[in-house]
mmCIF file of C-alpha atoms in Angstrom:
data_model
loop_
_atom_site.group_PDB
_atom_site.id
_atom_site.type_symbol
_atom_site.label_atom_id
_atom_site.label_comp_id
_atom_site.label_asym_id
_atom_site.label_seq_id
_atom_site.Cartn_x
_atom_site.Cartn_y
_atom_site.Cartn_z
ATOM 1 C CA MET A 1 79.672 94.709 53.802
ATOM 2 C CA PRO A 2 77.085 96.930 55.518
ATOM 3 C CA ARG A 3 78.007 98.525 58.827
ATOM 4 C CA PRO A 4 77.018 96.283 61.823
ATOM 5 C CA ARG A 5 73.948 97.759 63.520
ATOM 6 C CA VAL A 6 72.269 95.029 65.637
ATOM 7 C CA SER A 7 72.308 95.264 69.457
ATOM 8 C CA LEU A 8 72.362 91.635 70.646
ATOM 9 C CA LEU A 9 70.791 91.357 74.095
ATOM 10 C CA VAL A 10 71.969 88.207 75.960
ATOM 11 C CA GLY A 11 69.813 87.001 78.845
ATOM 12 C CA ASN A 12 68.161 84.051 80.560
ATOM 13 C CA PRO A 13 64.361 84.410 80.577
ATOM 14 C CA THR A 14 64.004 81.684 83.218
ATOM 15 C CA ALA A 15 66.382 83.337 85.751
ATOM 16 C CA ARG A 16 65.193 84.709 89.097
ATOM 17 C CA SER A 17 62.100 82.568 89.023
ATOM 18 C CA GLY A 18 61.074 83.978 85.661
ATOM 19 C CA LYS A 19 61.372 87.640 86.746
ATOM 20 C CA ALA A 20 64.112 88.114 84.196
ATOM 21 C CA GLU A 21 61.504 87.725 81.433
ATOM 22 C CA ALA A 22 59.936 91.111 82.440
ATOM 23 C CA ALA A 23 63.410 92.766 82.567
ATOM 24 C CA ILE A 24 64.215 91.394 79.075
ATOM 25 C CA ALA A 25 60.953 92.795 77.713
ATOM 26 C CA ALA A 26 61.638 96.195 79.287
ATOM 27 C CA ALA A 27 65.187 96.202 77.971
ATOM 28 C CA MET A 28 64.113 95.304 74.411
ATOM 29 C CA GLU A 29 61.543 98.090 74.468
ATOM 30 C CA GLY A 30 64.109 100.597 75.787
ATOM 31 C CA LEU A 31 66.733 99.598 73.274
ATOM 32 C CA ALA A 32 64.240 99.894 70.439
ATOM 33 C CA ARG A 33 63.217 103.388 71.611
ATOM 34 C CA ALA A 34 66.905 104.353 71.551
ATOM 35 C CA ARG A 35 67.049 103.083 67.933
ATOM 36 C CA LEU A 36 69.646 100.446 68.810
ATOM 37 C CA GLU A 37 67.973 97.678 66.764
ATOM 38 C CA PRO A 38 67.729 95.052 69.507
ATOM 39 C CA GLU A 39 67.665 91.276 68.928
ATOM 40 C CA PHE A 40 67.347 88.855 71.766
ATOM 41 C CA PHE A 41 69.741 85.961 72.306
ATOM 42 C CA SER A 42 68.740 83.466 74.999
ATOM 43 C CA THR A 43 71.400 81.773 77.060
ATOM 44 C CA LEU A 44 71.616 77.981 76.666
ATOM 45 C CA PRO A 45 71.995 75.275 79.290
ATOM 46 C CA GLN A 46 75.054 73.075 79.999
ATOM 47 C CA GLY A 47 77.657 75.629 78.897
ATOM 48 C CA ALA A 48 76.428 75.944 75.294
ATOM 49 C CA THR A 49 75.995 79.656 75.373
ATOM 50 C CA VAL A 50 79.607 80.695 74.636
ATOM 51 C CA ALA A 51 80.038 78.786 71.396
ATOM 52 C CA ALA A 52 76.543 79.611 70.151
ATOM 53 C CA LEU A 53 77.050 83.306 70.839
ATOM 54 C CA ALA A 54 80.389 83.267 69.018
ATOM 55 C CA ASP A 55 78.638 81.589 66.013
ATOM 56 C CA ARG A 56 76.031 84.376 66.002
ATOM 57 C CA LEU A 57 78.633 87.142 66.164
ATOM 58 C CA GLU A 58 80.592 85.659 63.311
ATOM 59 C CA ARG A 59 77.759 86.713 60.911
ATOM 60 C CA GLY A 60 79.252 90.236 61.252
ATOM 61 C CA ASP A 61 76.081 92.274 61.681
ATOM 62 C CA VAL A 62 76.326 92.902 65.487
ATOM 63 C CA ALA A 63 77.476 96.333 66.574
ATOM 64 C CA ARG A 64 77.349 95.636 70.260
ATOM 65 C CA VAL A 65 76.550 92.710 72.628
ATOM 66 C CA ILE A 66 74.595 93.577 75.770
ATOM 67 C CA TYR A 67 74.368 91.260 78.754
ATOM 68 C CA LEU A 68 71.348 91.353 81.065
ATOM 69 C CA GLY A 69 71.660 89.408 84.288
ATOM 70 C CA GLY A 70 74.252 88.586 86.958
ATOM 71 C CA ASP A 71 77.940 87.581 87.001
ATOM 72 C CA GLY A 72 77.243 84.285 85.191
ATOM 73 C CA THR A 73 75.606 85.983 82.195
ATOM 74 C CA PHE A 74 78.404 88.566 82.156
ATOM 75 C CA ALA A 75 80.990 85.797 81.998
ATOM 76 C CA GLU A 76 79.196 83.780 79.248
ATOM 77 C CA THR A 77 78.703 86.892 77.144
ATOM 78 C CA ALA A 78 82.279 88.031 77.493
ATOM 79 C CA LYS A 79 83.644 84.566 76.690
ATOM 80 C CA GLY A 80 81.443 84.423 73.578
ATOM 81 C CA ILE A 81 82.836 87.795 72.396
ATOM 82 C CA ILE A 82 86.395 86.672 73.047
ATOM 83 C CA LEU A 83 85.914 83.335 71.281
ATOM 84 C CA ALA A 84 84.496 85.077 68.149
ATOM 85 C CA ARG A 85 87.556 87.348 68.104
ATOM 86 C CA GLU A 86 89.964 84.490 68.524
ATOM 87 C CA ARG A 87 88.243 82.378 65.799
ATOM 88 C CA CYS A 88 87.689 84.969 63.099
ATOM 89 C CA GLY A 89 88.919 88.418 64.265
ATOM 90 C CA ILE A 90 85.491 89.974 64.919
ATOM 91 C CA ASP A 91 85.750 92.074 68.051
ATOM 92 C CA THR A 92 82.479 93.408 69.469
ATOM 93 C CA PRO A 93 82.143 95.737 72.479
ATOM 94 C CA MET A 94 79.924 94.674 75.391
ATOM 95 C CA GLY A 95 77.243 96.785 77.062
ATOM 96 C CA MET A 96 75.976 96.169 80.548
ATOM 97 C CA LEU A 97 72.418 95.820 81.905
ATOM 98 C CA PRO A 98 73.266 94.305 85.347
ATOM 99 C CA MET A 99 70.559 92.650 87.467
ATOM 100 C CA GLY A 100 72.833 90.966 90.016
ATOM 101 C CA THR A 101 73.381 91.949 93.669
ATOM 102 C CA ALA A 102 77.024 92.826 93.947
ATOM 103 C CA ASN A 103 77.542 93.793 90.272
ATOM 104 C CA ASP A 104 81.289 94.432 90.850
ATOM 105 C CA GLN A 105 82.024 94.792 87.108
ATOM 106 C CA GLY A 106 79.312 97.362 86.429
ATOM 107 C CA ARG A 107 79.580 99.359 89.641
ATOM 108 C CA SER A 108 83.357 99.628 89.206
ATOM 109 C CA PHE A 109 82.598 101.869 86.261
ATOM 110 C CA GLY A 110 79.425 103.617 87.577
ATOM 111 C CA VAL A 111 76.805 101.299 86.088
ATOM 112 C CA HIS A 112 73.972 100.560 88.530
ATOM 113 C CA SER A 113 71.894 97.385 88.573
ATOM 114 C CA GLY A 114 68.194 96.577 88.468
ATOM 115 C CA LEU A 115 65.110 97.477 86.540
ATOM 116 C CA LYS A 116 65.047 101.116 87.736
ATOM 117 C CA ALA A 117 68.518 101.605 86.272
ATOM 118 C CA LEU A 118 67.569 100.317 82.786
ATOM 119 C CA PRO A 119 66.882 103.796 81.230
ATOM 120 C CA ASP A 120 70.206 105.194 82.457
ATOM 121 C CA ASN A 121 72.088 102.074 81.448
ATOM 122 C CA ILE A 122 70.538 102.092 77.956
ATOM 123 C CA ALA A 123 71.527 105.754 77.590
ATOM 124 C CA ILE A 124 75.114 104.747 78.529
ATOM 125 C CA ILE A 125 75.073 102.015 75.805
ATOM 126 C CA ALA A 126 73.703 104.468 73.253
ATOM 127 C CA GLY A 127 76.533 106.849 74.122
ATOM 128 C CA GLY A 128 79.006 104.244 72.985
ATOM 129 C CA VAL A 129 81.969 105.271 75.212
ATOM 130 C CA GLU A 130 84.391 102.325 75.503
ATOM 131 C CA GLN A 131 87.037 101.216 77.927
ATOM 132 C CA TRP A 132 89.282 98.226 78.061
ATOM 133 C CA LEU A 133 88.962 95.591 80.776
ATOM 134 C CA ASP A 134 91.823 93.325 81.692
ATOM 135 C CA VAL A 135 90.807 89.676 81.854
ATOM 136 C CA GLY A 136 92.154 86.988 84.114
ATOM 137 C CA GLU A 137 93.202 83.573 82.901
ATOM 138 C CA VAL A 138 93.574 80.837 85.549
ATOM 139 C CA GLU A 139 95.162 77.441 85.053
ATOM 140 C CA ALA A 140 94.528 74.708 87.666
ATOM 141 C CA CYS A 141 97.484 72.299 87.771
ATOM 142 C CA ASP A 142 97.975 68.822 89.176
ATOM 143 C CA ALA A 143 100.874 67.658 91.354
ATOM 144 C CA ALA A 144 103.120 67.247 88.321
ATOM 145 C CA GLY A 145 102.390 70.798 87.209
ATOM 146 C CA GLU A 146 100.213 69.724 84.232
ATOM 147 C CA VAL A 147 97.180 71.835 83.467
ATOM 148 C CA VAL A 148 93.885 70.056 84.362
ATOM 149 C CA ASP A 149 91.609 73.054 83.733
ATOM 150 C CA ARG A 150 91.866 76.512 82.181
ATOM 151 C CA ASP A 151 89.264 79.300 82.379
ATOM 152 C CA LEU A 152 88.746 83.090 82.123
ATOM 153 C CA TRP A 153 87.492 85.360 84.867
ATOM 154 C CA PHE A 154 86.424 88.978 84.875
ATOM 155 C CA ASP A 155 86.182 90.080 88.535
ATOM 156 C CA SER A 156 88.084 87.891 90.999
ATOM 157 C CA TRP A 157 89.697 84.585 91.614
ATOM 158 C CA GLY A 158 90.272 83.227 95.120
ATOM 159 C CA LEU A 159 90.694 80.255 97.408
ATOM 160 C CA GLY A 160 90.137 79.613 101.053
ATOM 161 C CA LEU A 161 87.585 81.285 103.240
ATOM 162 C CA SER A 162 85.997 83.526 100.647
ATOM 163 C CA ALA A 163 85.566 80.634 98.279
ATOM 164 C CA GLN A 164 84.102 78.547 101.106
ATOM 165 C CA ILE A 165 81.519 81.273 101.818
ATOM 166 C CA LEU A 166 80.570 81.369 98.135
ATOM 167 C CA ALA A 167 80.193 77.581 98.003
ATOM 168 C CA LYS A 168 77.958 77.601 101.074
ATOM 169 C CA ARG A 169 75.950 80.431 99.565
ATOM 170 C CA ASN A 170 75.366 78.405 96.465
ATOM 171 C CA ARG A 171 74.260 75.375 98.505
ATOM 172 C CA ASP A 172 71.878 77.544 100.507
ATOM 173 C CA ARG A 173 70.412 79.027 97.312
ATOM 174 C CA LYS A 174 69.574 75.542 96.036
ATOM 175 C CA ILE A 175 67.875 74.677 99.308
ATOM 176 C CA VAL A 176 65.952 77.929 99.486
ATOM 177 C CA ALA A 177 64.795 77.644 95.810
ATOM 178 C CA LYS A 178 62.756 74.574 96.826
ATOM 179 C CA ILE A 179 60.767 76.480 99.519
ATOM 180 C CA PRO A 180 58.430 79.051 98.045
ATOM 181 C CA VAL A 181 58.096 81.323 101.075
ATOM 182 C CA LEU A 182 61.808 81.386 101.890
ATOM 183 C CA ARG A 183 62.576 81.853 98.169
ATOM 184 C CA GLN A 184 61.035 85.338 98.343
ATOM 185 C CA LEU A 185 62.492 86.369 101.702
ATOM 186 C CA TYR A 186 65.865 84.735 101.865
ATOM 187 C CA ARG A 187 67.932 85.523 98.795
ATOM 188 C CA ASP A 188 70.892 87.414 97.356
ATOM 189 C CA LYS A 189 72.738 89.316 100.100
ATOM 190 C CA LEU A 190 70.848 87.641 102.936
ATOM 191 C CA VAL A 191 72.014 84.199 101.657
ATOM 192 C CA TYR A 192 75.578 85.546 101.319
ATOM 193 C CA ILE A 193 75.525 87.095 104.833
ATOM 194 C CA ARG A 194 74.319 83.905 106.461
ATOM 195 C CA ALA A 195 76.917 81.855 104.606
ATOM 196 C CA GLY A 196 79.644 84.341 105.581
ATOM 197 C CA LEU A 197 78.797 84.437 109.263
ATOM 198 C CA SER A 198 78.529 80.622 109.386
ATOM 199 C CA SER A 199 81.880 80.133 107.677
ATOM 200 C CA LEU A 200 83.577 82.831 109.729
ATOM 201 C CA ALA A 201 82.383 81.205 112.978
ATOM 202 C CA LYS A 202 83.567 77.776 111.893
ATOM 203 C CA ASN A 203 86.914 79.130 110.675
ATOM 204 C CA ALA A 204 87.463 81.128 113.811
ATOM 205 C CA LEU A 205 87.089 77.966 115.885
ATOM 206 C CA LYS A 206 89.254 75.896 113.513
ATOM 207 C CA SER A 207 91.976 78.555 113.433
ATOM 208 C CA LEU A 208 92.363 78.329 117.211
ATOM 209 C CA ILE A 209 93.564 74.738 116.690
ATOM 210 C CA GLY A 210 95.294 75.424 113.369
ATOM 211 C CA LYS A 211 93.034 73.332 111.148
ATOM 212 C CA ALA A 212 91.744 76.077 108.823
ATOM 213 C CA ARG A 213 95.071 77.525 107.784
ATOM 214 C CA PHE A 214 97.387 76.410 105.013
ATOM 215 C CA ALA A 215 100.873 77.372 103.878
ATOM 216 C CA ALA A 216 101.551 78.854 100.483
ATOM 217 C CA LEU A 217 104.220 79.931 98.009
ATOM 218 C CA ILE A 218 102.961 82.932 96.044
ATOM 219 C CA THR A 219 105.056 84.179 93.107
ATOM 220 C CA ILE A 220 104.150 87.617 91.836
ATOM 221 C CA ASP A 221 105.995 88.724 88.684
ATOM 222 C CA GLY A 222 108.962 86.533 89.593
ATOM 223 C CA GLU A 223 109.131 87.450 93.292
ATOM 224 C CA THR A 224 108.243 84.554 95.624
ATOM 225 C CA ARG A 225 106.733 84.907 99.072
ATOM 226 C CA GLU A 226 106.685 82.033 101.544
ATOM 227 C CA LEU A 227 103.642 82.185 103.860
ATOM 228 C CA GLY A 228 103.467 79.939 106.890
ATOM 229 C CA GLY A 229 99.733 80.016 107.565
ATOM 230 C CA ILE A 230 96.890 81.789 105.838
ATOM 231 C CA ASN A 231 93.142 81.458 105.521
ATOM 232 C CA ASP A 232 92.396 83.185 102.217
ATOM 233 C CA ILE A 233 93.821 84.491 98.954
ATOM 234 C CA VAL A 234 91.828 86.774 96.649
ATOM 235 C CA ILE A 235 93.126 88.062 93.325
ATOM 236 C CA LYS A 236 91.119 91.101 92.162
ATOM 237 C CA GLY A 237 90.641 92.572 88.719
ATOM 238 C CA THR A 238 87.875 95.196 89.057
ATOM 239 C CA VAL A 239 87.965 97.910 91.733
ATOM 240 C CA LEU A 240 85.026 96.736 93.855
ATOM 241 C CA TYR A 241 84.751 93.449 95.754
ATOM 242 C CA GLY A 242 81.376 92.148 96.955
ATOM 243 C CA GLY A 243 79.850 95.506 95.916
ATOM 244 C CA ASP A 244 81.180 97.280 99.030
ATOM 245 C CA TRP A 245 84.907 96.917 99.401
ATOM 246 C CA ILE A 246 87.875 98.571 97.671
ATOM 247 C CA PHE A 247 91.119 96.896 98.619
ATOM 248 C CA ASP A 248 93.299 99.266 96.605
ATOM 249 C CA PRO A 249 91.769 102.676 95.646
ATOM 250 C CA THR A 250 94.644 103.276 93.257
ATOM 251 C CA SER A 251 93.928 100.131 91.165
ATOM 252 C CA LYS A 252 92.556 100.317 87.627
ATOM 253 C CA PRO A 253 90.681 97.639 85.707
ATOM 254 C CA ASP A 254 92.852 98.209 82.620
ATOM 255 C CA ASP A 255 96.375 98.724 84.074
ATOM 256 C CA GLY A 256 97.751 95.231 83.358
ATOM 257 C CA LYS A 257 97.938 94.303 87.059
ATOM 258 C CA PHE A 258 95.853 92.387 89.544
ATOM 259 C CA GLU A 259 95.681 93.017 93.308
ATOM 260 C CA VAL A 260 96.637 90.086 95.538
ATOM 261 C CA ILE A 261 94.850 90.073 98.912
ATOM 262 C CA ILE A 262 96.383 87.657 101.399
ATOM 263 C CA VAL A 263 94.483 86.953 104.598
ATOM 264 C CA GLU A 264 96.094 85.245 107.603
ATOM 265 C CA ASN A 265 93.011 84.626 109.764
ATOM 266 C CA PRO A 266 89.346 85.713 110.296
ATOM 267 C CA ALA A 267 90.512 88.617 112.478
ATOM 268 C CA ASP A 268 92.694 89.784 109.544
ATOM 269 C CA TRP A 269 89.570 89.606 107.265
ATOM 270 C CA GLY A 270 87.795 91.786 109.782
ATOM 271 C CA ALA A 271 90.541 94.399 109.749
ATOM 272 C CA ILE A 272 90.657 94.381 105.920
ATOM 273 C CA THR A 273 86.941 94.730 105.500
ATOM 274 C CA ILE A 274 86.726 97.615 107.994
ATOM 275 C CA ARG A 275 89.599 99.414 106.323
ATOM 276 C CA ALA A 276 88.508 98.674 102.760
ATOM 277 C CA HIS A 277 84.772 99.439 102.914
ATOM 278 C CA LYS A 278 83.986 102.076 100.279
ATOM 279 C CA ARG A 279 82.075 104.301 102.772
ATOM 280 C CA ASN A 280 84.423 103.721 105.693
ATOM 281 C CA PRO A 281 84.399 106.810 107.957
ATOM 282 C CA VAL A 282 87.344 105.482 109.968
ATOM 283 C CA THR A 283 90.674 107.211 109.195
ATOM 284 C CA GLN A 284 94.118 105.553 109.079
ATOM 285 C CA ASP A 285 94.863 107.347 112.405
ATOM 286 C CA ASP A 286 91.732 105.768 113.982
ATOM 287 C CA LEU A 287 92.826 102.365 112.756
ATOM 288 C CA ALA A 288 96.324 102.908 114.184
ATOM 289 C CA VAL A 289 94.815 103.654 117.579
ATOM 290 C CA LEU A 290 92.889 100.436 117.345
ATOM 291 C CA GLY A 291 96.081 98.577 116.430
ATOM 292 C CA VAL A 292 95.050 97.936 112.882
ATOM 293 C CA ALA A 293 98.195 98.433 110.772
ATOM 294 C CA PRO A 294 97.979 99.422 107.085
ATOM 295 C CA LYS A 295 98.062 96.325 104.891
ATOM 296 C CA GLN A 296 100.203 96.306 101.752
ATOM 297 C CA ILE A 297 98.429 94.883 98.736
ATOM 298 C CA PRO A 298 100.926 93.442 96.229
ATOM 299 C CA ARG A 299 100.071 93.704 92.518
ATOM 300 C CA GLY A 300 101.271 91.743 89.474
ATOM 301 C CA SER A 301 100.439 90.434 85.998
ATOM 302 C CA GLN A 302 101.842 86.852 86.392
ATOM 303 C CA ILE A 303 100.895 85.130 89.606
ATOM 304 C CA GLU A 304 101.525 81.572 90.752
ATOM 305 C CA VAL A 305 100.011 80.030 93.893
ATOM 306 C CA LYS A 306 101.120 76.811 95.424
ATOM 307 C CA ILE A 307 99.414 75.745 98.649
ATOM 308 C CA PHE A 308 100.495 73.150 101.224
ATOM 309 C CA ARG A 309 97.727 71.685 103.360
ATOM 310 C CA PRO A 310 98.324 70.248 106.841
ATOM 311 C CA ALA A 311 97.681 66.546 107.405
ATOM 312 C CA GLY A 312 93.947 65.798 107.541
ATOM 313 C CA MET A 313 92.874 68.996 105.790
ATOM 314 C CA GLY A 314 90.638 68.464 102.749
ATOM 315 C CA PRO A 315 90.842 70.280 99.385
ATOM 316 C CA VAL A 316 90.791 74.103 99.764
ATOM 317 C CA PRO A 317 87.742 75.551 97.896
ATOM 318 C CA SER A 318 88.372 77.964 95.039
ATOM 319 C CA GLN A 319 86.170 80.338 93.042
ATOM 320 C CA ILE A 320 86.085 82.507 89.925
ATOM 321 C CA ASP A 321 83.573 85.407 89.698
ATOM 322 C CA GLY A 322 81.524 84.020 92.560
ATOM 323 C CA GLU A 323 81.202 80.489 91.126
ATOM 324 C CA GLU A 324 82.924 77.358 92.483
ATOM 325 C CA TYR A 325 86.060 76.366 90.581
ATOM 326 C CA VAL A 326 88.461 73.388 90.510
ATOM 327 C CA SER A 327 90.069 72.688 93.896
ATOM 328 C CA THR A 328 93.764 71.852 93.596
ATOM 329 C CA ASP A 329 97.033 72.869 95.231
ATOM 330 C CA HIS A 330 98.604 74.697 92.280
ATOM 331 C CA TYR A 331 97.305 77.575 90.178
ATOM 332 C CA ARG A 332 98.725 79.928 87.613
ATOM 333 C CA ILE A 333 97.030 83.316 86.983
ATOM 334 C CA ARG A 334 97.778 85.611 84.066
ATOM 335 C CA ASN A 335 96.592 89.152 83.309
ATOM 336 C CA LEU A 336 95.361 89.406 79.760
ATOM 337 C CA PHE A 337 95.902 93.058 79.153
ATOM 338 C CA HIS A 338 93.177 95.043 77.373
ATOM 339 C CA TYR A 339 91.267 91.877 76.484
ATOM 340 C CA LEU A 340 87.634 92.966 76.500
ATOM 341 C CA ARG A 341 85.998 96.208 75.272
ATOM 342 C CA ILE A 342 83.129 97.343 77.470
ATOM 343 C CA ILE A 343 80.759 100.248 77.100
ATOM 344 C CA VAL A 344 80.892 102.609 80.105
ATOM 345 C CA PRO A 345 79.640 106.027 81.224
ATOM 346 C CA GLU A 346 81.374 109.093 79.802
ATOM 347 C CA ASP A 347 82.987 109.652 83.201
ATOM 348 C CA PRO A 348 83.557 106.127 84.578
ATOM 349 C CA HIS A 349 83.839 105.800 88.382
ATOM 350 C CA TRP A 350 82.828 103.265 90.973
ATOM 351 C CA VAL A 351 79.450 103.541 92.773
#
């Protein structure tokens, strides 16, 4: 069988009001100049991309799959690669041409996003340096502990305030998309910031009367913690969160462990985000003066979360990789060690 040579570029030409079409054309041209033999593979609606991509990879002529787009395209591309490996043993590395705002996966390795970054990112892909990425598997369970949904994630899983912000951001995007002028001005981080401030304000008020907090049992590698009242849980795989925060600078995306960030209230979120910002000029001594104590971030490979909602509290929102996920009261998360090969810079580091 001849050696695989094709570079399969996965993208959605209708994304970002059609602007992705120009990015796809530029990427195809750049990949051709680099003699990477590009072939375009369009994403499909209604979740059909993963299986169709796996079918294409099983022909055995693809040397690398390259995603172009945001977190959703990253996830669909990665799941297609994993499905092809599970079905017939063909394991293909993934290159990154990110176009999203936060781009946690790419920036955790030093891969920038946007059209201006295309030449550098294509050069990275041509270099062919690979690194493993641990993948998260989440199971949503019903009251009897039976699995009602199972999915993979590649950046973060969470429930509570952060998931609520993301859900509001998604609703705002749908509203803004219907208004041409706002569509150009009010997007990406502006939408996220508005959603965040709105949710923080509402939760701050609710927390005063105890209606935004829930209890939880969190088991990390066999050790159970009982928490009386929290606002948020985030389980992190890559180094960066939201493009700007590093909860644990010692973490690695391929170490078999996930970081578990537990937030007790909006003020706690504020302290965490001040301390964890990647360009934070404030030292630990400064924070101590302000009364902000260092927060320990537990880590583990097998994590179980059971939440207990007070009377009258509705389902707690959850998310995977910035998209809304099943809301239930019981989740199991597993670290799939070294589960996806990605193409990275020769000297990978977050940006």
